[in-house]
Amino acid sequence: MHPPSMSSHSNAEPAGPVIRLEHVSKRFGDFVAVHDADFSIAQGEFFSLLGPSGCGKTTTLRMIAGFEQPTSGRVLLAGADVSRVPPYRRDVNTVFQQYALFPHMTVYDNVAFGPRSRRLDAAEVDRRVRALLEIVRLGDLAQRKPAQLSGGQQQRVALARALVNYPRALLLDEPLGALDLKLRQAMQLELKRIQREVNIAFVYVTHDQEEALTMSDRIAVMNLGRVEQIGTPRQIYDEPATVFVAGFIGVANLIPAAGGTLVVRPERVRIVRSATGTGAMPVTVTGTIFQGPVLRVDARSAAGVEIVAHVSPRDAADVPEVGTAAFAEWDADAARTLPAGA
Amino acid sequence: MAAAVLLYLFVPIFVVVAFSFNAPAGKFNFVWHAFSLDAWAHPFRYGALVDAMRLSVAVAAVATAFATVFGTLIALALTRYRFRGSGLVSGLLILPLTVPEVVLGSSLLSLFLTLGTPTGFGTIVTAHVMFCTSYVAITVRARLRGFDWTLEEAAMDLGAPPLRVAMKITLPLIAPGIVAAALLSFALSLDDFIITLFNAGTQVTYPLYVYGARRAAFPPQINVVATAILVLSLAALGATVLWQQRSVRAE
């Protein structure tokens, strides 16, 4: 069964990055959509561009696909500068947000469009289309029109269509955004499975931090056109480089401190009646909320700093009453100081 | 009330059709005399009528061909790009629809006279292309309004150069709109009287022939041709509606 690996290109090539952005900026008039993006994506890597809407993640993806050209800097695919190469001559393919399936064509013809555009012979086209429909488990729906498919099935067609050219990298623009939660979670696992199966780089644009943490090998967190931090999910969560990253990924306590901001994750905070160490912070408990796996405890310091602690519900009895004075404390290794301006 | 209005709308059409089955007492088919299939059996008896019809169809075909291409390109340009003067172009498109035909016809004639262009087939076609282009552009633009341009990006992304994108994606998807516009254009051209009257020179199109016929002789064959046009128009209309519905459902 072909193809367990699609990366036929890379065998003979030096193991450089598949995608490289060199100081890429994009301006639309006065608006800076992307500022000085500079990073590489490796063969077979699941790489996410994560950030709120308008942060420049989609523009970055569109520059890799070729729909936008950088105002300055270079985009390299497998070492070659493609900054001015049109999309139809780039060896990457895209899964669009709303799938963009061709409504007048069957599933089969949608998937066959890529190899036919590249003038492969009919037998090869057929072989590839069948192989891809097999991978996304849609073999028996080949003759349907897109309108006759469910959202999840359309998603799979879009995936098959984008993989059928055996691209060096697959670009995905919020591909699960249109699906409901259950289906989205199922498709996350499905996408990971397919990515391992085809073993090419996936560049995944999302605003959903949980999705990015679940699926990615590395994440680039973007805000206001800038890449704030690039790292593994673990690094991004445990060692946020900026206040924005700390606040955007999960929940974070941001406490003003000498020379910058202290970042402490809620699960590392304890709210206790009497301080056990010297670093404890006097607070008043303002509320508790049972959230299933955790009990959320809200507290406020005299200076007005809001503190959130996640406590195991089994320890609920140890939590001070709402309205009482208490201390928020954490172990030294739980706190991270970010210098001012970061 | 509604029935009365409908009657009011359809009586003239009914009369035209009914009188194609008349055997007129004299040269003028204006008064009912007797039922006859004679005119239907010999629709091409009058050479001048046949020539007029042939000219009208030729004019309509050529004018529609040009107008469809021009109008579609204008519609594509207007929907796709915001360029300097695009607002002005949109505004100008409506002009040929709103300016009275008498003004258009006479202005065009004075233009042709100024340029020294001999009036005839060429000037008729030129005049028809002018107003038909507007109709086509407006009709196609309406169809393009809901067009999902990411489909073009998707096609390009998959390796299709611009021409292939146009032939395989854009055109097939907007084809129902273009065909509807072409049919409209053909009907408008076939039917035009005032602008044609000014710019036809010695040429006689079907509407001009009918107008002239009221003086010399008005055979029932005129009604036969009119009825045939009516039936063909209805058939074309029905076919387009069915096709549009089917393509809408496919989306």
Coordinates of C-alpha atoms in Angstrom, one line a residue:
Chain A
M1 CA 0.0 0.0 0.0
H2 CA 1.5 3.2 -1.2
P3 CA 2.5 5.6 0.4
P4 CA 3.5 5.1 3.9
S5 CA 6.0 7.9 3.4
M6 CA 5.5 10.7 0.8
S7 CA 8.8 12.3 1.4
S8 CA 10.4 10.8 -1.7
H9 CA 12.2 14.1 -2.3
S10 CA 14.1 14.3 0.9
N11 CA 15.9 11.0 0.6
A12 CA 18.6 12.3 -1.8
E13 CA 18.8 15.7 -0.1
P14 CA 20.8 17.1 2.8
A15 CA 18.7 17.2 5.9
G16 CA 18.2 21.0 6.0
P17 CA 14.9 22.5 7.1
V18 CA 11.9 22.0 4.7
I19 CA 10.7 25.6 5.3
R20 CA 12.8 28.5 6.3
L21 CA 11.6 32.1 6.8
E22 CA 14.4 34.6 6.8
H23 CA 13.4 37.9 8.5
V24 CA 10.1 37.9 6.7
S25 CA 7.9 41.0 7.1
K26 CA 4.6 41.8 5.4
R27 CA 2.9 45.2 5.3
F28 CA -0.5 46.1 3.8
G29 CA -0.2 49.8 3.4
D30 CA 0.7 51.1 6.8
F31 CA -0.5 48.0 8.6
V32 CA 2.3 45.6 9.6
A33 CA 0.7 42.1 9.4
V34 CA 3.9 40.2 10.0
H35 CA 7.1 41.6 11.5
D36 CA 10.5 39.9 11.1
A37 CA 9.4 36.3 11.3
D38 CA 12.5 34.2 11.3
F39 CA 12.3 30.4 11.9
S40 CA 12.7 27.0 10.3
I41 CA 10.5 24.0 10.1
A42 CA 12.0 20.5 9.9
Q43 CA 11.1 17.6 7.7
G44 CA 8.3 15.6 9.4
E45 CA 7.6 18.2 12.1
F46 CA 4.2 19.2 13.3
F47 CA 4.6 23.0 13.6
S48 CA 1.8 25.3 14.9
L49 CA 1.3 29.0 14.4
L50 CA -0.7 30.0 17.4
G51 CA -2.2 33.4 18.3
P52 CA -5.4 35.4 18.5
S53 CA -7.1 36.6 15.4
G54 CA -5.2 39.3 13.5
C55 CA -1.8 38.2 14.9
G56 CA -0.4 37.5 11.5
K57 CA -0.5 33.7 11.6
T58 CA -2.7 33.3 8.5
T59 CA -0.6 35.9 6.6
T60 CA 2.5 33.9 7.5
L61 CA 0.9 30.7 6.2
R62 CA -0.2 32.5 3.0
M63 CA 3.4 33.7 2.4
I64 CA 4.6 30.1 2.6
A65 CA 1.8 29.0 0.2
G66 CA 2.6 31.8 -2.2
F67 CA -0.7 33.7 -2.0
E68 CA 1.1 36.7 -0.5
Q69 CA 4.6 37.9 -1.1
P70 CA 6.8 39.2 1.7
T71 CA 7.5 42.9 1.7
S72 CA 11.0 42.0 2.9
G73 CA 12.8 38.9 3.8
R74 CA 12.8 35.5 2.0
V75 CA 10.8 32.3 2.1
L76 CA 12.8 29.2 1.3
L77 CA 11.4 25.7 0.5
A78 CA 14.0 22.9 0.7
G79 CA 16.7 25.5 0.5
A80 CA 15.4 27.3 -2.6
D81 CA 14.2 30.9 -2.4
V82 CA 10.5 30.8 -3.5
S83 CA 9.6 34.4 -2.3
R84 CA 8.5 35.3 -5.9
V85 CA 7.4 31.9 -7.0
P86 CA 3.6 31.6 -7.7
P87 CA 1.6 29.1 -5.6
Y88 CA 1.1 26.7 -8.6
R89 CA 4.9 26.2 -8.8
R90 CA 5.4 25.6 -5.1
D91 CA 5.8 22.2 -3.6
V92 CA 3.5 22.8 -0.7
N93 CA -0.3 22.4 -0.4
T94 CA -3.0 23.9 1.7
V95 CA -6.0 22.8 3.6
F96 CA -8.3 25.8 3.7
Q97 CA -10.4 27.0 6.6
Q98 CA -13.8 26.4 4.8
Y99 CA -12.2 23.5 2.8
A100 CA -12.7 25.3 -0.6
L101 CA -13.8 22.0 -2.3
F102 CA -14.8 22.4 -5.9
P103 CA -18.7 22.2 -5.7
H104 CA -19.1 21.1 -9.4
M105 CA -16.8 18.1 -9.1
T106 CA -17.1 14.8 -7.4
V107 CA -14.9 13.8 -4.5
Y108 CA -12.7 11.8 -6.9
D109 CA -12.3 14.7 -9.3
N110 CA -11.5 17.1 -6.5
V111 CA -8.7 14.9 -5.3
A112 CA -7.6 14.2 -8.9
F113 CA -7.4 17.9 -9.7
G114 CA -3.9 18.3 -8.3
P115 CA -2.1 15.5 -10.2
R116 CA -4.1 16.3 -13.3
S117 CA -2.9 19.9 -13.1
R118 CA 0.6 18.5 -12.9
R119 CA -0.1 16.5 -16.1
L120 CA 0.5 13.1 -14.5
D121 CA -0.7 10.2 -16.7
A122 CA -4.2 8.8 -16.0
A123 CA -3.0 5.6 -14.4
E124 CA -0.8 7.4 -11.9
V125 CA -3.6 9.9 -11.1
D126 CA -6.0 7.1 -10.4
R127 CA -3.4 5.2 -8.3
R128 CA -2.7 8.3 -6.2
V129 CA -6.4 9.3 -5.8
R130 CA -7.3 5.8 -4.6
A131 CA -4.4 5.7 -2.2
L132 CA -5.3 9.0 -0.7
L133 CA -9.0 8.3 -0.4
E134 CA -7.9 5.1 1.4
I135 CA -5.7 7.1 3.8
V136 CA -8.6 9.4 4.8
R137 CA -11.0 6.5 4.7
L138 CA -13.4 7.9 2.1
G139 CA -12.9 5.2 -0.6
D140 CA -16.7 4.5 -1.0
L141 CA -17.7 8.1 -1.3
A142 CA -15.6 8.9 -4.4
Q143 CA -18.5 9.6 -6.7
R144 CA -20.3 12.0 -4.3
K145 CA -20.4 15.8 -4.7
P146 CA -19.1 17.8 -1.8
A147 CA -22.6 19.1 -0.9
Q148 CA -23.6 15.5 -0.2
L149 CA -21.0 15.1 2.5
S150 CA -20.9 15.9 6.2
G151 CA -18.5 18.5 7.6
G152 CA -16.1 15.8 8.8
Q153 CA -16.2 14.1 5.4
Q154 CA -15.6 17.3 3.6
Q155 CA -12.6 17.9 5.9
R156 CA -11.1 14.6 4.8
V157 CA -11.6 15.3 1.2
A158 CA -9.8 18.6 1.6
L159 CA -7.0 16.7 3.3
A160 CA -6.7 14.0 0.6
R161 CA -6.8 16.7 -2.1
A162 CA -4.0 18.6 -0.5
L163 CA -1.8 15.5 0.1
V164 CA -2.2 13.9 -3.3
N165 CA 0.6 15.9 -4.9
Y166 CA 2.9 14.5 -2.2
P167 CA 4.0 18.0 -1.1
R168 CA 7.1 18.7 1.0
A169 CA 4.8 20.3 3.6
L170 CA 1.1 20.6 4.3
L171 CA -0.3 24.0 5.3
L172 CA -3.5 23.9 7.4
D173 CA -5.4 27.1 8.0
E174 CA -7.7 26.5 11.1
P175 CA -8.9 23.3 9.4
L176 CA -11.0 22.1 12.3
G177 CA -12.6 25.5 13.1
A178 CA -15.9 24.6 11.4
L179 CA -16.4 21.3 13.2
D180 CA -18.2 20.8 16.5
L181 CA -16.2 19.9 19.6
K182 CA -16.5 16.0 19.5
L183 CA -15.7 15.8 15.8
R184 CA -12.8 18.3 16.3
Q185 CA -11.2 16.1 19.0
A186 CA -11.6 13.0 16.8
M187 CA -10.1 14.9 13.8
Q188 CA -7.1 16.1 15.9
L189 CA -6.1 12.5 16.5
E190 CA -6.9 11.6 12.9
L191 CA -4.7 14.5 11.7
K192 CA -1.8 13.2 13.9
R193 CA -2.2 9.7 12.6
I194 CA -2.2 10.9 9.0
Q195 CA 0.8 13.1 9.7
R196 CA 2.8 10.2 11.0
E197 CA 1.7 8.1 8.1
V198 CA 2.8 10.5 5.4
N199 CA 5.7 11.8 7.4
I200 CA 5.9 15.3 6.0
A201 CA 5.9 18.7 7.8
F202 CA 2.5 20.1 8.8
V203 CA 2.2 23.8 9.4
Y204 CA -0.9 24.3 11.4
V205 CA -2.5 27.7 12.0
T206 CA -4.9 27.9 15.0
H207 CA -6.1 30.2 17.7
D208 CA -6.9 27.3 19.9
Q209 CA -4.1 26.8 22.4
E210 CA -5.3 23.5 23.6
E211 CA -5.3 22.2 20.0
A212 CA -1.8 23.5 19.5
L213 CA -0.6 21.9 22.7
T214 CA -2.2 18.6 21.9
M215 CA -0.9 18.2 18.4
S216 CA 2.3 20.1 17.9
D217 CA 6.0 19.2 18.1
R218 CA 6.7 22.9 18.2
I219 CA 4.6 26.0 18.5
A220 CA 5.3 29.6 17.4
V221 CA 3.2 31.9 19.4
M222 CA 2.3 35.1 17.5
N223 CA 0.9 38.4 18.7
L224 CA 0.4 41.7 16.8
G225 CA 2.5 40.4 13.8
R226 CA 5.4 39.2 15.9
V227 CA 6.6 35.8 16.8
E228 CA 6.7 36.0 20.6
Q229 CA 8.2 32.5 21.3
I230 CA 9.0 29.3 19.5
G231 CA 9.3 26.1 21.5
T232 CA 7.9 22.7 22.4
P233 CA 4.4 22.7 24.0
R234 CA 6.2 22.0 27.3
Q235 CA 8.6 24.9 26.9
I236 CA 5.8 27.3 25.9
Y237 CA 3.8 26.3 28.9
D238 CA 6.5 25.9 31.6
E239 CA 8.9 28.6 30.4
P240 CA 6.9 31.4 28.7
A241 CA 9.2 34.0 27.2
T242 CA 6.8 36.9 27.4
V243 CA 3.9 38.0 29.5
F244 CA 1.7 37.6 26.4
V245 CA 2.7 33.9 26.0
A246 CA 2.2 33.3 29.7
G247 CA -1.3 34.7 29.5
F248 CA -2.3 33.2 26.2
I249 CA -1.3 29.6 26.9
G250 CA -3.4 28.2 29.8
V251 CA -4.1 30.3 32.9
A252 CA -1.3 32.3 34.5
N253 CA -0.9 34.4 37.5
L254 CA 1.0 37.6 36.5
I255 CA 2.4 39.2 39.6
P256 CA 4.3 42.5 39.5
A257 CA 7.7 42.1 41.1
A258 CA 11.0 43.9 41.3
G259 CA 12.5 44.2 37.8
G260 CA 9.5 42.6 36.0
T261 CA 6.6 40.2 36.2
L262 CA 6.4 36.9 38.1
V263 CA 4.6 34.1 36.3
V264 CA 3.1 31.3 38.3
R265 CA 0.7 28.6 37.0
P266 CA -2.5 28.1 39.1
E267 CA -1.7 24.5 39.8
R268 CA 1.5 25.5 41.5
V269 CA -0.2 28.0 43.8
R270 CA -1.3 27.0 47.3
I271 CA -3.8 29.0 49.3
V272 CA -3.0 28.4 53.0
R273 CA -4.2 29.8 56.3
S274 CA -0.7 30.4 57.6
A275 CA 2.4 31.0 55.6
T276 CA 5.0 28.2 55.6
G277 CA 7.8 30.1 53.9
T278 CA 9.1 33.6 53.4
G279 CA 7.8 34.2 49.9
A280 CA 4.2 33.9 50.8
M281 CA 1.8 36.7 49.7
P282 CA -1.0 37.9 52.0
V283 CA -4.4 37.6 50.2
T284 CA -8.1 37.5 50.8
V285 CA -10.0 34.6 49.4
T286 CA -12.7 36.0 47.1
G287 CA -14.3 32.8 45.7
T288 CA -14.2 29.1 45.0
I289 CA -15.5 27.3 41.9
F290 CA -15.8 23.6 41.4
Q291 CA -14.6 22.9 37.8
G292 CA -14.6 19.1 37.8
P293 CA -11.0 18.0 37.9
V294 CA -10.0 21.1 39.8
L295 CA -11.3 23.4 42.5
R296 CA -10.6 27.0 41.4
V297 CA -9.8 29.3 44.2
D298 CA -9.7 33.1 43.5
A299 CA -7.9 35.5 45.9
R300 CA -6.8 39.1 45.8
S301 CA -3.8 40.8 47.5
A302 CA -3.9 44.1 49.3
A303 CA -2.4 45.7 46.2
G304 CA -5.2 44.4 44.1
V305 CA -3.3 41.6 42.3
E306 CA -5.7 38.7 41.3
I307 CA -4.5 35.2 42.2
V308 CA -5.9 32.0 40.8
A309 CA -5.1 28.6 42.3
H310 CA -6.1 25.2 41.1
V311 CA -6.6 22.8 44.0
S312 CA -7.5 19.2 44.0
P313 CA -11.2 18.9 45.0
R314 CA -10.2 16.3 47.5
D315 CA -8.3 19.1 49.4
A316 CA -11.3 21.4 49.4
A317 CA -11.5 21.2 53.2
D318 CA -8.1 22.8 53.5
V319 CA -9.1 25.9 51.5
P320 CA -9.7 28.9 53.7
E321 CA -13.3 30.3 53.8
V322 CA -14.3 32.9 51.3
G323 CA -13.7 36.4 52.7
T324 CA -11.0 35.2 55.1
A325 CA -7.3 36.4 55.1
A326 CA -4.9 33.8 53.9
F327 CA -1.5 33.4 52.1
A328 CA -0.8 32.5 48.5
E329 CA 2.5 30.6 48.2
W330 CA 4.4 28.5 45.7
D331 CA 7.7 26.7 45.5
A332 CA 10.7 28.7 44.2
D333 CA 10.9 26.6 41.0
A334 CA 7.3 27.3 40.2
A335 CA 7.9 31.0 39.6
R336 CA 9.5 32.6 36.6
T337 CA 10.5 36.2 36.4
L338 CA 10.0 37.9 33.1
P339 CA 12.0 41.2 32.7
A340 CA 9.9 44.3 32.2
G341 CA 9.0 44.8 28.5
A342 CA 9.0 41.1 27.7
Chain B
M1 CA -58.1 41.8 -9.8
A2 CA -54.9 39.8 -10.3
A3 CA -56.7 37.8 -13.0
A4 CA -57.6 41.0 -14.7
V5 CA -54.0 42.2 -14.6
L6 CA -52.7 38.9 -15.9
L7 CA -55.3 39.0 -18.7
Y8 CA -54.2 42.5 -19.6
L9 CA -50.6 41.3 -19.7
F10 CA -51.3 38.2 -21.8
V11 CA -54.0 39.3 -24.2
P12 CA -51.5 40.9 -26.7
I13 CA -49.4 37.7 -26.7
F14 CA -52.5 35.6 -27.1
V15 CA -53.6 37.7 -30.1
V16 CA -50.2 37.4 -31.8
V17 CA -50.3 33.6 -31.4
A18 CA -54.0 33.3 -32.4
F19 CA -53.5 35.4 -35.5
S20 CA -50.8 33.2 -36.8
F21 CA -53.7 30.7 -37.4
N22 CA -55.7 33.3 -39.3
A23 CA -56.5 33.3 -43.0
P24 CA -56.8 37.1 -43.6
A25 CA -59.3 38.4 -46.1
G26 CA -56.9 40.8 -47.6
K27 CA -53.2 41.7 -47.4
F28 CA -53.5 42.7 -43.7
N29 CA -53.7 40.2 -41.0
F30 CA -55.4 42.5 -38.5
V31 CA -59.0 41.2 -38.5
W32 CA -60.0 37.6 -37.7
H33 CA -61.4 35.9 -40.8
A34 CA -61.0 32.1 -40.7
F35 CA -58.8 29.5 -39.1
S36 CA -56.0 28.2 -41.2
L37 CA -52.7 26.4 -40.9
D38 CA -51.5 27.9 -44.2
A39 CA -49.1 30.4 -42.7
W40 CA -47.5 27.6 -40.5
A41 CA -47.3 25.4 -43.5
H42 CA -45.5 28.0 -45.6
P43 CA -43.6 30.2 -43.1
F44 CA -40.9 31.2 -45.6
R45 CA -43.2 32.4 -48.4
Y46 CA -42.1 36.0 -48.2
G47 CA -38.5 36.5 -49.1
A48 CA -38.2 39.9 -47.5
L49 CA -39.5 38.6 -44.2
V50 CA -37.0 35.7 -44.3
D51 CA -34.2 38.1 -45.2
A52 CA -35.2 40.3 -42.2
M53 CA -35.3 37.4 -39.9
R54 CA -32.0 36.1 -41.1
L55 CA -30.4 39.5 -40.6
S56 CA -31.8 39.8 -37.1
V57 CA -30.5 36.4 -36.1
A58 CA -27.1 37.2 -37.5
V59 CA -27.0 40.6 -35.8
A60 CA -28.1 39.1 -32.5
A61 CA -25.6 36.2 -32.8
V62 CA -22.6 38.5 -33.5
A63 CA -23.6 41.2 -31.0
T64 CA -24.3 38.5 -28.3
A65 CA -20.9 36.9 -28.9
F66 CA -19.1 40.2 -28.4
A67 CA -21.3 41.5 -25.6
T68 CA -21.0 38.2 -23.6
V69 CA -17.2 38.3 -23.7
F70 CA -16.9 42.0 -22.9
G71 CA -19.6 42.0 -20.3
T72 CA -18.2 38.9 -18.5
L73 CA -14.7 40.4 -18.5
I74 CA -16.1 43.7 -17.1
A75 CA -18.0 41.8 -14.4
L76 CA -15.0 39.7 -13.4
A77 CA -12.8 42.8 -13.2
L78 CA -15.3 44.7 -11.1
T79 CA -15.9 41.9 -8.7
R80 CA -12.4 40.9 -8.3
Y81 CA -10.4 44.0 -8.2
R82 CA -10.8 47.4 -6.6
F83 CA -9.0 49.6 -9.1
R84 CA -9.0 53.3 -9.6
G85 CA -12.2 54.2 -11.3
S86 CA -14.0 50.9 -10.6
G87 CA -16.8 52.8 -9.0
L88 CA -17.1 55.0 -12.0
V89 CA -17.3 51.9 -14.3
S90 CA -20.0 50.4 -12.2
G91 CA -22.0 53.6 -12.5
L92 CA -21.5 53.9 -16.3
L93 CA -22.7 50.3 -16.7
I94 CA -26.2 51.4 -15.9
L95 CA -26.2 54.3 -18.3
P96 CA -27.2 52.4 -21.4
L97 CA -30.1 50.9 -19.4
T98 CA -31.4 54.2 -18.2
V99 CA -30.8 56.6 -21.1
P100 CA -33.8 56.6 -23.4
E101 CA -33.3 54.5 -26.5
V102 CA -34.1 57.5 -28.7
V103 CA -31.2 59.4 -27.2
L104 CA -28.8 56.4 -27.6
G105 CA -30.0 55.7 -31.2
S106 CA -29.7 59.3 -32.4
S107 CA -26.4 59.9 -30.6
L108 CA -24.9 56.8 -32.1
L109 CA -26.1 57.9 -35.5
S110 CA -24.5 61.3 -35.2
L111 CA -21.3 59.6 -34.0
F112 CA -21.3 57.3 -37.1
L113 CA -22.0 60.2 -39.4
T114 CA -19.2 62.3 -37.8
L115 CA -16.8 59.4 -38.2
G116 CA -18.0 58.8 -41.8
T117 CA -19.0 55.2 -41.0
P118 CA -21.5 53.9 -43.6
T119 CA -24.5 52.6 -41.7
G120 CA -25.5 49.0 -42.2
F121 CA -24.7 45.6 -40.6
G122 CA -21.6 46.9 -38.8
T123 CA -23.3 49.9 -37.2
I124 CA -26.3 47.8 -36.1
V125 CA -24.0 45.3 -34.5
T126 CA -21.9 48.0 -32.9
A127 CA -25.0 49.7 -31.4
H128 CA -26.3 46.3 -30.1
V129 CA -23.0 45.3 -28.6
M130 CA -23.0 48.6 -26.7
F131 CA -26.3 48.1 -24.8
C132 CA -26.0 44.3 -24.6
T133 CA -22.6 44.5 -22.9
S134 CA -24.2 46.5 -20.0
Y135 CA -26.9 43.9 -19.5
V136 CA -24.4 41.0 -19.6
A137 CA -22.0 42.7 -17.2
I138 CA -24.8 43.4 -14.7
T139 CA -26.3 39.9 -14.9
V140 CA -22.9 38.2 -14.6
R141 CA -21.9 40.4 -11.8
A142 CA -25.0 39.4 -9.8
R143 CA -24.0 35.8 -10.3
L144 CA -20.4 36.5 -9.2
R145 CA -21.4 38.2 -6.0
G146 CA -21.6 35.0 -4.1
F147 CA -18.6 33.4 -5.7
D148 CA -16.1 31.9 -3.3
W149 CA -12.7 33.2 -4.6
T150 CA -10.8 30.8 -2.3
L151 CA -11.8 28.1 -4.9
E152 CA -9.4 29.8 -7.3
E153 CA -6.7 29.9 -4.6
A154 CA -7.3 26.2 -3.9
A155 CA -6.9 25.4 -7.6
M156 CA -3.7 27.4 -7.9
D157 CA -2.4 25.8 -4.7
L158 CA -2.9 22.4 -6.3
G159 CA -0.7 23.3 -9.3
A160 CA -3.1 24.9 -11.8
P161 CA -1.8 27.9 -13.6
P162 CA -4.2 30.8 -14.1
L163 CA -5.6 29.7 -17.5
R164 CA -6.5 26.2 -16.1
V165 CA -8.0 27.8 -13.0
A166 CA -10.3 29.9 -15.3
M167 CA -11.2 27.0 -17.6
K168 CA -11.8 24.3 -15.0
I169 CA -13.0 26.3 -11.9
T170 CA -14.2 29.8 -12.5
L171 CA -15.9 29.5 -15.9
P172 CA -17.8 26.2 -15.1
L173 CA -19.1 27.7 -11.9
I174 CA -20.3 31.0 -13.4
A175 CA -21.4 29.4 -16.7
P176 CA -25.1 29.5 -15.7
G177 CA -24.9 33.2 -15.2
I178 CA -23.1 33.7 -18.4
V179 CA -25.5 31.7 -20.4
A180 CA -28.5 33.5 -18.9
A181 CA -26.8 36.8 -19.7
A182 CA -26.1 35.6 -23.3
L183 CA -29.8 34.6 -23.8
L184 CA -30.9 37.9 -22.4
S185 CA -28.5 39.7 -24.8
F186 CA -29.7 37.7 -27.8
A187 CA -33.4 38.5 -27.0
L188 CA -32.7 42.2 -26.5
S189 CA -30.8 42.4 -29.7
L190 CA -33.4 40.5 -31.7
D191 CA -36.1 42.7 -30.3
D192 CA -34.5 46.1 -30.6
F193 CA -36.3 48.6 -32.7
I194 CA -35.5 52.2 -31.9
I195 CA -31.7 52.1 -31.8
T196 CA -31.7 49.9 -34.8
L197 CA -34.0 52.2 -36.7
F198 CA -31.5 55.0 -36.4
N199 CA -28.4 53.0 -37.3
A200 CA -29.6 50.4 -39.8
G201 CA -29.2 52.4 -43.0
T202 CA -30.8 50.4 -45.8
Q203 CA -30.7 47.2 -43.8
V204 CA -34.1 45.8 -42.5
T205 CA -34.2 43.7 -39.4
Y206 CA -37.2 41.7 -38.3
P207 CA -38.7 44.5 -36.0
L208 CA -38.1 47.1 -38.8
Y209 CA -39.8 44.8 -41.3
V210 CA -42.8 44.3 -39.1
Y211 CA -43.0 48.1 -38.6
G212 CA -42.8 48.7 -42.4
A213 CA -45.2 45.8 -43.1
R214 CA -48.2 47.6 -41.6
R215 CA -48.2 49.9 -44.7
A216 CA -47.8 47.5 -47.6
A217 CA -48.9 44.0 -46.5
F218 CA -49.0 42.2 -43.1
P219 CA -49.1 38.5 -43.8
P220 CA -49.8 36.0 -41.0
Q221 CA -46.2 34.7 -41.4
I222 CA -45.1 37.6 -39.3
N223 CA -47.2 36.1 -36.4
V224 CA -45.8 32.7 -37.1
V225 CA -42.2 34.0 -36.7
A226 CA -43.2 36.0 -33.6
T227 CA -44.8 32.9 -32.1
A228 CA -41.8 30.8 -32.9
I229 CA -39.6 33.4 -31.2
L230 CA -41.9 33.3 -28.2
V231 CA -41.8 29.5 -27.9
L232 CA -38.0 29.4 -28.3
S233 CA -37.5 32.1 -25.7
L234 CA -39.8 30.3 -23.2
A235 CA -37.9 27.0 -23.8
A236 CA -34.5 28.7 -23.3
L237 CA -35.8 30.5 -20.2
G238 CA -37.1 27.2 -18.8
A239 CA -33.9 25.4 -19.5
T240 CA -31.7 28.1 -17.8
V241 CA -33.9 28.2 -14.8
L242 CA -33.7 24.4 -14.4
W243 CA -29.9 24.5 -14.9
Q244 CA -29.5 27.3 -12.4
Q245 CA -31.5 25.5 -9.8
R246 CA -29.4 22.3 -10.4
S247 CA -26.1 24.2 -10.0
V248 CA -27.3 26.0 -6.9
R249 CA -28.3 22.7 -5.3
A250 CA -24.8 21.3 -6.2
E251 CA -23.3 24.1 -4.1

